[in-house]
Coordinates of C-alpha atoms in Angstrom, one line a residue:
Chain A
M18 CA -35.4 11.1 -21.2
T19 CA -38.9 12.5 -20.8
S20 CA -41.2 14.4 -23.2
G21 CA -40.7 17.4 -21.1
D22 CA -37.0 17.6 -22.2
L23 CA -38.0 18.3 -25.8
G24 CA -37.7 21.7 -27.3
E25 CA -40.2 23.0 -29.9
L26 CA -38.0 22.5 -32.9
E27 CA -37.1 19.0 -31.6
L28 CA -40.8 18.1 -31.3
F29 CA -41.4 19.4 -34.8
T30 CA -38.5 17.4 -36.1
L31 CA -39.8 14.2 -34.4
L32 CA -43.3 14.8 -35.9
A33 CA -41.8 15.4 -39.3
V34 CA -39.9 12.1 -39.1
H35 CA -43.1 10.4 -38.1
H36 CA -45.0 12.0 -41.1
L37 CA -42.2 11.0 -43.5
G38 CA -42.2 7.4 -42.3
G39 CA -38.9 5.6 -43.1
D40 CA -37.8 8.2 -45.7
A41 CA -36.6 11.1 -43.7
T42 CA -33.5 13.1 -44.6
G43 CA -32.3 16.4 -43.2
L44 CA -33.8 18.2 -46.2
S45 CA -37.0 16.4 -46.3
I46 CA -37.5 17.0 -42.6
R47 CA -37.0 20.7 -43.0
D48 CA -39.3 20.8 -46.0
E49 CA -41.9 18.9 -44.1
I50 CA -41.7 21.4 -41.2
R51 CA -42.0 24.4 -43.6
R52 CA -44.9 22.8 -45.5
R53 CA -46.9 22.2 -42.3
T54 CA -46.0 25.2 -40.2
G55 CA -44.6 27.8 -42.7
R56 CA -41.5 28.0 -40.6
A57 CA -38.3 28.0 -42.6
V58 CA -35.6 26.1 -40.6
S59 CA -32.1 26.8 -41.6
V60 CA -29.7 24.0 -42.5
G61 CA -27.6 24.7 -39.5
S62 CA -30.5 24.6 -37.1
G63 CA -31.9 21.5 -38.7
Y64 CA -28.5 19.7 -38.5
A65 CA -28.0 20.8 -34.9
T66 CA -31.5 19.6 -33.9
L67 CA -31.0 16.3 -35.5
G68 CA -27.7 15.9 -33.8
R69 CA -29.3 16.6 -30.4
L70 CA -32.1 14.1 -31.0
T71 CA -29.5 11.5 -32.0
D72 CA -27.5 12.2 -28.9
K73 CA -30.6 11.8 -26.7
G74 CA -31.2 8.4 -28.4
L75 CA -34.6 9.4 -29.9
L76 CA -33.4 9.2 -33.5
R77 CA -30.8 7.1 -35.3
V78 CA -29.0 7.7 -38.6
R79 CA -28.6 5.0 -41.2
I80 CA -26.2 5.6 -43.9
E81 CA -27.7 4.6 -47.2
P82 CA -25.2 3.5 -49.9
A83 CA -24.6 5.7 -52.9
R84 CA -26.9 5.0 -55.9
P85 CA -25.1 3.7 -59.0
Q86 CA -25.7 6.8 -61.0
Q87 CA -23.8 9.9 -61.9
G88 CA -23.6 12.2 -59.0
G89 CA -25.1 9.5 -56.7
R90 CA -23.8 9.8 -53.2
A91 CA -24.4 8.2 -49.9
R92 CA -27.3 9.7 -47.9
K93 CA -28.1 9.7 -44.2
R94 CA -31.6 8.4 -43.4
V95 CA -33.2 9.3 -40.1
Q96 CA -35.2 6.7 -38.2
F97 CA -36.9 6.5 -34.9
T98 CA -35.5 4.6 -32.0
A99 CA -37.9 2.8 -29.6
A100 CA -37.3 5.6 -27.1
G101 CA -38.0 8.2 -29.8
V102 CA -41.4 6.6 -30.5
R103 CA -42.3 6.4 -26.8
V104 CA -41.2 10.1 -26.1
L105 CA -43.0 11.3 -29.1
G106 CA -46.2 9.6 -28.0
E107 CA -45.9 11.0 -24.5
S108 CA -45.3 14.6 -26.0
V109 CA -48.3 14.4 -28.2
Q110 CA -50.5 13.1 -25.4
S111 CA -49.4 15.9 -23.1
L112 CA -49.9 18.4 -25.9
N113 CA -53.5 17.1 -26.6
K114 CA -54.3 17.3 -22.9
M115 CA -53.1 20.9 -22.8
L116 CA -55.1 21.8 -25.9
D117 CA -58.2 20.1 -24.7
G118 CA -60.9 22.7 -24.0
I119 CA -59.1 25.6 -25.5
V120 CA -61.1 27.8 -27.8
L121 CA -58.8 30.4 -29.3
G122 CA -60.1 33.9 -29.0
S123 CA -62.4 33.2 -26.1
R124 CA -60.4 35.2 -23.5
Chain B
M25 CA -17.9 22.0 -69.4
K26 CA -17.0 24.2 -66.5
P27 CA -20.0 25.5 -64.7
S28 CA -20.5 29.3 -64.8
R29 CA -20.0 31.3 -61.6
L30 CA -23.8 31.6 -61.1
E31 CA -24.4 27.9 -61.3
T32 CA -22.4 27.2 -58.2
P33 CA -23.2 28.5 -54.7
P34 CA -21.4 31.7 -53.4
S35 CA -17.9 30.5 -52.8
F36 CA -17.1 32.5 -49.7
A37 CA -20.4 31.4 -48.0
S38 CA -19.8 27.8 -49.0
W39 CA -16.2 28.0 -47.7
L40 CA -17.4 29.6 -44.4
L41 CA -20.0 26.9 -43.9
R42 CA -17.4 24.1 -44.7
A43 CA -15.0 25.7 -42.2
V44 CA -17.3 25.8 -39.2
T45 CA -19.1 22.5 -39.7
P46 CA -17.7 19.5 -37.9
E47 CA -15.8 17.2 -40.3
D48 CA -18.1 14.2 -39.8
D49 CA -21.1 16.2 -40.9
R50 CA -19.5 18.6 -43.4
D51 CA -20.4 16.8 -46.6
D52 CA -24.0 16.1 -45.6
V53 CA -24.7 19.7 -44.5
L54 CA -23.1 21.1 -47.7
D55 CA -24.8 18.6 -50.0
E56 CA -28.1 19.3 -48.4
L57 CA -27.7 23.0 -48.8
T58 CA -26.4 22.7 -52.4
D59 CA -29.5 20.5 -53.2
E60 CA -31.7 23.3 -51.8
Y61 CA -29.7 26.0 -53.7
V62 CA -30.3 24.1 -57.0
R63 CA -34.1 24.0 -56.2
E64 CA -34.1 27.7 -55.3
R65 CA -32.1 28.6 -58.4
L66 CA -34.6 26.8 -60.6
A67 CA -37.5 28.4 -58.8
R68 CA -36.3 31.9 -58.3
G69 CA -33.3 32.6 -60.5
D70 CA -29.6 32.8 -59.9
A71 CA -29.4 36.1 -57.9
A72 CA -32.2 35.2 -55.6
A73 CA -30.8 31.8 -55.0
R74 CA -27.3 33.1 -54.2
S75 CA -28.9 35.6 -51.8
W76 CA -30.9 32.9 -50.2
Y77 CA -27.8 30.7 -49.9
R78 CA -25.8 33.5 -48.1
Q79 CA -28.8 34.0 -45.7
Q80 CA -29.0 30.3 -45.0
V81 CA -25.2 30.2 -44.2
L82 CA -25.5 33.2 -42.0
R83 CA -28.5 31.7 -40.1
S84 CA -26.7 28.4 -39.7
L85 CA -23.5 29.7 -38.2
F86 CA -24.6 30.0 -34.6
P87 CA -26.4 26.7 -34.2
I88 CA -23.5 24.9 -36.0
L89 CA -20.9 26.5 -33.8
L90 CA -22.9 25.7 -30.7
R91 CA -23.2 22.0 -31.8
R92 CA -19.4 22.0 -32.6
F93 CA -18.7 23.3 -29.1
T94 CA -20.9 20.7 -27.5
L95 CA -19.3 17.9 -29.6
T96 CA -15.8 19.1 -28.7
S97 CA -16.5 19.3 -25.0
R98 CA -18.0 15.8 -25.1
S99 CA -15.2 14.3 -27.1
R100 CA -12.7 15.6 -24.6
Y101 CA -14.6 13.8 -21.8
R102 CA -14.7 10.6 -23.9
V103 CA -10.9 10.4 -24.0
S104 CA -10.6 8.2 -21.0
M105 CA -8.0 8.5 -18.3
R106 CA -6.5 5.2 -19.4
H107 CA -5.8 6.6 -22.9
R108 CA -4.2 9.7 -21.5
L109 CA -2.1 7.7 -19.2
E110 CA -1.0 5.5 -22.0
A111 CA 0.0 8.5 -24.1
V112 CA 2.0 9.9 -21.2
L113 CA 3.7 6.6 -20.6
Y114 CA 4.5 6.3 -24.3
D115 CA 6.0 9.8 -24.2
L116 CA 7.9 9.0 -21.1
S117 CA 9.4 5.8 -22.5
Y118 CA 10.3 7.6 -25.8
A119 CA 11.9 10.4 -23.8
L120 CA 14.0 7.9 -21.7
R121 CA 15.0 6.1 -24.9
Q122 CA 16.1 9.4 -26.5
L123 CA 18.2 10.2 -23.5
R124 CA 19.7 6.7 -23.3
R125 CA 20.7 7.1 -27.0
M126 CA 22.7 10.2 -26.1
P127 CA 24.5 9.4 -22.8
A128 CA 27.1 12.1 -23.1
F129 CA 24.4 14.8 -23.7
T130 CA 22.3 13.5 -20.9
A131 CA 25.1 13.2 -18.5
T132 CA 26.3 16.8 -19.4
V133 CA 22.9 18.3 -18.9
V134 CA 22.3 16.5 -15.6
A135 CA 25.7 17.4 -14.3
T136 CA 25.2 21.0 -15.2
F137 CA 21.9 21.1 -13.5
A138 CA 23.3 19.2 -10.5
L139 CA 26.2 21.7 -10.0
G140 CA 24.2 24.8 -10.9
I141 CA 21.1 24.1 -8.9
G142 CA 22.9 22.1 -6.1
M143 CA 25.5 24.8 -5.5
N144 CA 22.9 27.6 -5.8
A145 CA 20.7 25.9 -3.3
T146 CA 23.6 25.4 -0.9
M147 CA 24.6 29.1 -1.1
F148 CA 21.1 30.3 -0.8
G149 CA 20.7 28.0 2.2
I150 CA 23.7 29.8 3.9
V151 CA 22.3 33.2 3.0
D152 CA 19.0 32.1 4.4
E153 CA 20.4 30.8 7.6
M154 CA 22.6 33.9 8.1
L155 CA 20.3 36.6 7.0
L156 CA 16.7 35.6 6.6
R157 CA 15.8 32.8 9.0
P158 CA 14.9 33.7 12.6
P159 CA 17.1 32.3 15.3
A160 CA 16.3 28.7 16.2
H161 CA 13.9 27.8 19.0
V162 CA 12.9 31.5 19.5
R163 CA 9.1 32.1 19.8
A164 CA 7.7 34.9 17.6
P165 CA 11.1 36.6 17.1
D166 CA 9.5 39.5 15.2
E167 CA 8.0 40.7 18.5
I168 CA 11.5 40.9 20.2
I169 CA 13.4 44.2 20.0
T170 CA 16.8 45.3 21.2
L171 CA 17.3 48.8 22.7
K172 CA 19.9 50.9 21.0
A173 CA 20.8 54.5 21.9
G174 CA 21.8 57.4 19.7
S175 CA 19.9 59.7 17.5
A176 CA 18.1 59.7 14.1
A177 CA 20.6 62.1 12.7
R178 CA 23.9 60.3 13.9
G179 CA 22.5 56.8 13.9
F180 CA 21.8 54.4 16.8
R181 CA 25.2 53.1 17.3
Q182 CA 25.2 52.4 21.1
V183 CA 24.1 48.8 21.4
T184 CA 25.1 48.3 25.0
L185 CA 23.6 50.0 28.1
N186 CA 24.0 49.3 31.8
Y187 CA 22.3 47.4 34.7
P188 CA 20.4 50.3 36.4
T189 CA 18.9 51.2 33.0
F190 CA 17.9 47.5 32.5
V191 CA 16.2 47.4 35.9
A192 CA 14.4 50.7 35.2
V193 CA 13.2 49.5 31.8
R194 CA 12.2 46.1 33.1
D195 CA 10.2 47.5 36.0
K196 CA 8.9 50.8 34.8
A197 CA 8.7 51.0 31.1
S198 CA 5.2 50.4 29.8
G199 CA 5.7 49.2 26.2
F200 CA 7.3 45.8 26.9
S201 CA 5.8 42.6 28.3
Q202 CA 9.2 41.0 29.1
V203 CA 12.7 42.5 29.3
A204 CA 16.1 40.7 29.7
A205 CA 19.7 41.6 29.5
T206 CA 22.8 39.8 28.3
D207 CA 26.6 40.2 28.3
D208 CA 29.0 37.9 26.4
I209 CA 32.1 37.0 28.5
N210 CA 35.0 34.5 28.5
V211 CA 34.5 32.0 31.3
P212 CA 37.6 30.2 32.7
L213 CA 36.8 26.5 33.3
D214 CA 38.7 24.5 35.9
R215 CA 42.1 25.3 37.2
G216 CA 45.7 24.3 36.8
D217 CA 46.6 22.0 33.9
R218 CA 43.0 21.4 33.0
A219 CA 42.0 25.1 32.7
T220 CA 40.4 26.1 29.5
T221 CA 38.2 29.0 28.4
L222 CA 34.6 28.7 27.5
S223 CA 32.4 31.3 25.8
G224 CA 29.6 32.3 28.1
T225 CA 26.7 34.7 28.3
L226 CA 25.6 36.4 31.5
V227 CA 21.7 36.5 31.3
T228 CA 19.1 38.0 33.5
A229 CA 16.5 35.6 34.9
G230 CA 13.8 36.2 32.4
Y231 CA 16.1 35.7 29.3
F232 CA 14.9 32.3 28.3
D233 CA 11.3 33.0 29.1
L234 CA 11.5 36.1 26.9
L235 CA 12.8 34.0 24.0
G236 CA 10.2 31.3 24.6
V237 CA 13.0 28.5 24.5
K238 CA 12.4 25.1 26.2
P239 CA 15.2 23.3 27.8
E240 CA 16.5 20.0 26.3
R241 CA 17.2 18.7 29.8
G242 CA 16.6 20.2 33.3
R243 CA 15.5 23.8 33.6
F244 CA 16.6 27.3 33.0
I245 CA 17.4 30.0 35.5
R246 CA 14.8 31.0 38.1
A247 CA 14.2 34.6 39.2
D248 CA 15.3 33.8 42.8
E249 CA 18.6 32.6 41.5
D250 CA 19.5 35.9 39.9
V251 CA 19.5 38.3 42.8
V252 CA 21.8 41.3 43.4
P253 CA 24.4 41.4 44.8
L254 CA 25.3 37.7 44.4
G255 CA 23.0 35.1 42.8
A256 CA 23.0 31.4 42.9
A257 CA 25.9 29.4 41.4
V258 CA 23.8 27.7 38.7
V259 CA 24.6 27.4 35.1
V260 CA 22.8 26.3 31.9
I261 CA 25.0 24.5 29.4
S262 CA 24.7 24.4 25.6
H263 CA 23.8 21.2 23.7
R264 CA 27.3 21.2 22.2
F265 CA 29.0 21.5 25.6
W266 CA 26.7 18.8 27.0
M267 CA 27.7 16.4 24.2
N268 CA 31.4 17.3 24.3
H269 CA 31.9 17.6 28.1
F270 CA 29.3 15.1 29.4
A271 CA 28.9 12.8 26.4
G272 CA 25.2 13.7 26.4
A273 CA 24.6 12.0 29.8
D274 CA 21.6 12.8 31.9
S275 CA 23.8 12.8 34.9
A276 CA 25.1 16.2 33.7
I277 CA 22.2 17.8 35.4
G278 CA 23.4 18.5 39.0
S279 CA 27.1 18.2 38.0
K280 CA 29.6 20.8 39.3
L281 CA 31.7 23.1 37.1
Q282 CA 34.5 25.3 38.4
L283 CA 33.8 28.5 36.5
G284 CA 36.1 31.4 37.6
D285 CA 36.2 31.7 41.3
R286 CA 32.9 29.7 42.0
V287 CA 31.7 26.2 41.7
F288 CA 28.5 26.1 39.6
T289 CA 25.8 23.5 39.4
V290 CA 24.5 22.6 36.0
V291 CA 20.7 22.9 36.1
G292 CA 19.8 22.7 32.5
V293 CA 20.8 22.0 28.9
A294 CA 19.7 24.3 26.0
P295 CA 18.2 22.7 22.9
Q296 CA 20.4 21.8 19.9
G297 CA 21.0 24.7 17.6
F298 CA 20.0 27.4 20.0
T299 CA 22.6 30.2 19.6
S300 CA 20.9 33.0 21.5
L301 CA 19.7 35.8 19.3
D302 CA 22.9 36.0 17.3
F303 CA 25.6 33.5 16.3
A304 CA 27.5 33.8 19.5
A305 CA 26.7 30.3 20.4
P306 CA 27.9 30.3 24.0
D307 CA 28.9 27.2 25.9
V308 CA 27.3 28.3 29.1
W309 CA 24.6 30.8 30.4
I310 CA 25.2 32.1 33.8
P311 CA 22.8 34.3 35.9
M312 CA 23.9 38.0 35.6
S313 CA 24.3 38.3 39.3
S314 CA 26.2 35.1 39.8
A315 CA 29.3 35.9 37.8
G316 CA 31.3 37.3 40.7
A317 CA 34.7 38.3 39.7
M318 CA 34.0 37.4 36.0
H319 CA 32.1 40.8 35.7
F320 CA 33.8 43.1 33.3
M321 CA 32.5 46.0 35.3
G322 CA 33.8 44.8 38.7
R323 CA 32.1 44.8 42.0
D324 CA 29.7 47.6 41.4
W325 CA 28.4 46.2 38.2
A326 CA 24.7 46.5 39.4
T327 CA 24.9 50.1 40.5
Q328 CA 27.3 51.6 38.1
A329 CA 25.1 53.9 35.9
T330 CA 27.5 55.6 33.6
G331 CA 29.3 52.9 31.7
T332 CA 27.8 50.6 29.1
W333 CA 28.3 46.8 28.9
L334 CA 25.1 44.8 28.6
R335 CA 22.5 44.5 25.8
I336 CA 18.8 44.9 26.5
Y337 CA 16.2 42.7 24.8
A338 CA 12.4 43.0 25.2
R339 CA 9.3 41.5 23.9
M340 CA 6.8 44.2 22.6
K341 CA 3.3 44.4 24.1
P342 CA 0.7 43.9 21.5
N343 CA -0.5 47.1 19.6
V344 CA 2.2 49.3 21.1
P345 CA 4.2 51.3 18.5
P346 CA 8.0 50.6 18.9
D347 CA 8.6 54.4 18.8
R348 CA 6.3 55.0 21.8
A349 CA 7.8 52.1 23.8
A350 CA 11.3 53.4 23.0
D351 CA 10.4 57.0 24.2
D352 CA 9.0 55.6 27.4
A353 CA 12.1 53.5 28.0
M354 CA 14.2 56.6 27.6
R355 CA 12.1 58.4 30.1
V356 CA 12.7 55.8 32.8
A357 CA 16.4 55.4 31.8
R358 CA 16.9 59.1 32.3
E359 CA 15.6 58.7 35.9
A360 CA 17.8 55.7 36.5
A361 CA 21.0 56.7 34.8
P362 CA 20.9 60.5 34.6
A363 CA 24.7 60.7 34.2
A364 CA 25.1 58.3 31.4
F365 CA 26.0 59.7 28.1
F366 CA 23.2 57.9 26.3
T367 CA 20.5 59.6 28.3
R368 CA 21.7 63.1 27.6
P369 CA 19.3 65.5 25.9
G370 CA 19.1 64.8 22.2
S371 CA 19.7 61.1 22.7
E372 CA 16.9 58.6 22.0
F373 CA 16.3 54.9 22.2
L374 CA 15.5 52.8 19.1
A375 CA 13.4 49.7 19.6
Q376 CA 15.0 47.7 16.8
P377 CA 13.6 44.3 15.8
V378 CA 16.2 41.7 16.6
M379 CA 16.0 40.3 13.1
V380 CA 17.1 43.6 11.7
A381 CA 19.8 44.0 14.4
R382 CA 20.9 40.5 13.7
A383 CA 21.5 41.3 10.1
E384 CA 23.2 44.5 10.8
A385 CA 25.5 42.9 13.2
Q386 CA 26.8 40.6 10.5
G387 CA 28.6 43.7 9.0
A388 CA 31.2 42.5 6.5
S389 CA 30.2 38.9 6.6
R390 CA 26.7 40.0 5.6
R391 CA 28.1 41.7 2.5
V392 CA 30.2 38.7 1.7
T393 CA 27.2 36.4 2.2
L394 CA 25.1 38.5 -0.2
L395 CA 27.9 38.7 -2.7
L396 CA 28.2 34.8 -2.6
G397 CA 24.5 34.6 -3.1
V398 CA 24.6 36.8 -6.1
M399 CA 27.6 35.0 -7.6
S400 CA 25.8 31.7 -7.2
L401 CA 22.8 33.1 -9.0
V402 CA 25.1 34.1 -11.9
V403 CA 26.6 30.6 -11.9
L404 CA 23.1 29.3 -12.1
L405 CA 22.3 31.5 -15.1
I406 CA 25.5 30.4 -16.9
A407 CA 24.5 26.8 -16.2
C408 CA 21.1 27.6 -17.8
S409 CA 22.6 29.1 -20.9
N410 CA 24.9 26.1 -21.2
V411 CA 21.9 23.7 -21.1
A412 CA 20.1 25.9 -23.5
N413 CA 22.9 25.7 -26.0
L414 CA 23.1 22.0 -25.7
L415 CA 19.4 21.6 -26.2
L416 CA 19.5 24.0 -29.2
A417 CA 22.2 21.9 -30.8
R418 CA 20.3 18.7 -30.2
G419 CA 17.1 20.2 -31.5
L420 CA 18.9 21.2 -34.8
R421 CA 20.2 17.6 -35.1
R422 CA 16.7 16.2 -34.8
Q423 CA 15.0 18.1 -37.6
R424 CA 15.0 15.1 -39.8
E425 CA 13.3 13.0 -37.1
I426 CA 10.7 15.7 -36.6
A427 CA 10.1 15.9 -40.4
V428 CA 9.5 12.1 -40.6
R429 CA 7.2 12.2 -37.6
L430 CA 5.1 15.0 -39.2
A431 CA 5.0 13.2 -42.5
L432 CA 3.6 10.1 -40.6
G433 CA 0.8 12.3 -39.3
V434 CA 1.9 13.3 -35.8
G435 CA 0.3 16.5 -34.8
R436 CA 2.3 19.5 -33.7
A437 CA 0.5 19.5 -30.4
R438 CA 1.7 15.9 -29.8
L439 CA 5.3 16.9 -30.7
I440 CA 5.2 19.7 -28.3
G441 CA 3.8 17.5 -25.6
Q442 CA 6.6 15.0 -26.4
S443 CA 9.2 17.9 -26.0
I444 CA 7.7 18.8 -22.7
V445 CA 7.9 15.3 -21.3
E446 CA 11.5 15.1 -22.4
S447 CA 12.1 18.4 -20.6
V448 CA 10.4 17.2 -17.5
V449 CA 12.4 14.0 -17.5
L450 CA 15.7 15.8 -18.0
S451 CA 15.0 18.4 -15.4
T452 CA 13.8 15.8 -13.0
L453 CA 17.0 13.9 -13.3
G454 CA 18.9 17.1 -12.9
G455 CA 16.8 18.0 -9.9
V456 CA 17.4 14.8 -8.2
A457 CA 21.1 15.0 -8.8
A458 CA 21.0 18.6 -7.6
L459 CA 19.3 17.5 -4.5
L460 CA 22.1 15.1 -3.7
V461 CA 24.8 17.7 -4.4
A462 CA 22.9 20.2 -2.2
T463 CA 22.6 17.7 0.6
W464 CA 26.2 16.7 0.6
A465 CA 27.7 20.1 -0.3
G466 CA 25.3 21.9 2.1
A467 CA 26.4 19.7 5.0
L468 CA 30.0 20.4 4.3
V469 CA 29.7 24.1 3.8
R470 CA 27.5 24.5 6.9
A471 CA 30.0 22.5 9.0
A472 CA 32.8 24.8 7.7
I473 CA 30.8 28.0 8.4
F474 CA 28.8 27.2 11.4
G475 CA 30.7 24.4 12.9
D476 CA 28.8 22.3 15.5
I477 CA 26.3 25.1 16.2
A478 CA 24.4 24.3 13.0
R479 CA 20.7 23.7 13.3
P480 CA 19.5 20.2 13.5
D481 CA 17.0 20.7 10.8
A482 CA 17.5 19.8 7.2
V483 CA 20.3 21.3 5.3
I484 CA 18.1 22.2 2.4
D485 CA 14.5 22.8 3.0
P486 CA 11.8 22.9 0.2
R487 CA 11.8 26.7 0.3
V488 CA 15.5 26.9 -0.5
L489 CA 15.4 24.2 -3.2
G490 CA 12.3 25.7 -4.7
L491 CA 14.0 29.0 -5.3
A492 CA 17.1 27.4 -6.8
D493 CA 15.2 24.9 -8.9
E494 CA 12.5 27.2 -10.3
S495 CA 14.4 29.4 -12.6
P496 CA 16.3 26.7 -14.4
R497 CA 13.2 24.5 -14.8
R498 CA 11.4 27.4 -16.4
R499 CA 14.4 28.2 -18.5
E500 CA 14.7 24.6 -19.7
D501 CA 11.0 24.3 -20.4
D502 CA 11.4 27.4 -22.6
C503 CA 14.6 26.1 -24.3
V504 CA 13.7 22.5 -24.9
G505 CA 10.8 23.2 -27.2
Q506 CA 12.2 26.1 -29.0
P507 CA 14.9 24.7 -31.2
R508 CA 12.9 21.8 -32.4
H509 CA 9.9 23.9 -33.3
R510 CA 11.8 27.0 -34.3
R511 CA 11.4 26.0 -37.8
T512 CA 9.1 22.9 -37.9
P513 CA 9.6 21.3 -41.2
R514 CA 6.7 20.8 -43.5
T515 CA 5.5 17.4 -44.3
D516 CA 7.0 17.6 -47.7
A517 CA 10.4 18.5 -46.3

């Protein structure tokens, strides 16, 4: 798996998980993307993207037990794998190199 | 207190999302969307939240379906070959146990199939050999024609012509690459107390070359041995005569045979199963010019141009239309035999493929053969319906068992798969038994019909058995599953 295999939404998702630290859920990831980019990701797209990243071994899902309260239910927490951290680093590095020297509106 | 309609997400959209989302993630996706719906509702009100929810579901359908498709494809791959094999082995063992538990049923079905398929294959084998298969050992039989005389209006009924016509067609007609003539005769063998009669065929020198037959022993007749007025006293014997008269000894080549008024030398043995172009199956082939007094037409057989007694066969040249070749043959025949009735104005030649002529020559026996073939098919259909009835009855008896299996959680697909395995086992057993019946019965029937001129090859070839076996197998596959799943009981049955 290389950073070049990542799609835009996958990259955003990895960055959102990174921003959220160890407390990422499907909803919080989509909220984070919307807050930072203004892009409203549907629940289906978010779910499918998380599924793909898990399949690629970049993220893993940990099931958190239900909290002892009314309506409390088990939740899935999303965490990085070692490969995920490495690939995200490579992607950001590549992106920075590409952005280096670009002054928007200069052309 | 029951929540109002507006407090819950739109039910159809919710149901749709639940329906498309893979089971493992269904609750997470729906919970996540419900959490968001609650948040939207608090922020923007019920109507806006409901509209937002519907849009979310609509936008989510494609990515979720795509994901579902990916997961399904992958999970199919994950089922290893070992697991599949285990499932098939289990079904196989279950099917065998089921069949062992009902020995009378199994024996009846297998016996029905054995007789139905076996006799059908046998009869079709006979039809095939008499009507469909080309004569044994003949190279490219579809290129060989026989010349018949007559007219399109009255039919081409004149199958025999004469020697001057043969010579003219052989030497002057342009549409044929090889031409030969034959005449079937009775040949007296030996004299005195040992005298018997053989069936023989007078052939012109190029006959065996035209057919492309290779001798089993020795050689065939050379051109310099078939010369008018009297050819060499050489004879080619059949494989059957070689076995019966010479016990298959190599010393047969060079032996002397008293045939009619001359002593002939055996120069070759024809291959086993070679019967000329029809089922005449002669014992000996003698050069046309060597028959001496055995000629039906007497001393002037080679020059007599009005009578008819020999058949002419020819191999077509490539890309020559048979009609044109026949017209050209008639042109040269009129020069050679102007007084013959078959060269009169209005008469034509027909270059008829030998396979067609062979089938026509069967006459009544062809009709009987076809009728037997049809009857054997009817018998096969009756056998099929008997088996279908038996399977239907068994299926009804097994309803309780099916209900229990369904209650235990066995899927319908698995039950159908089980039925198919049982069908395959049953039909395979029937097919094997049918093969034995076809082999034994085929040998007996062929011996009765063809005697010792039967071909040396297999009694039942895959082509014949395939035709006989295909229809009942399909029928049985259709029937076996039907009764059991005709009315599959519910799990609460």
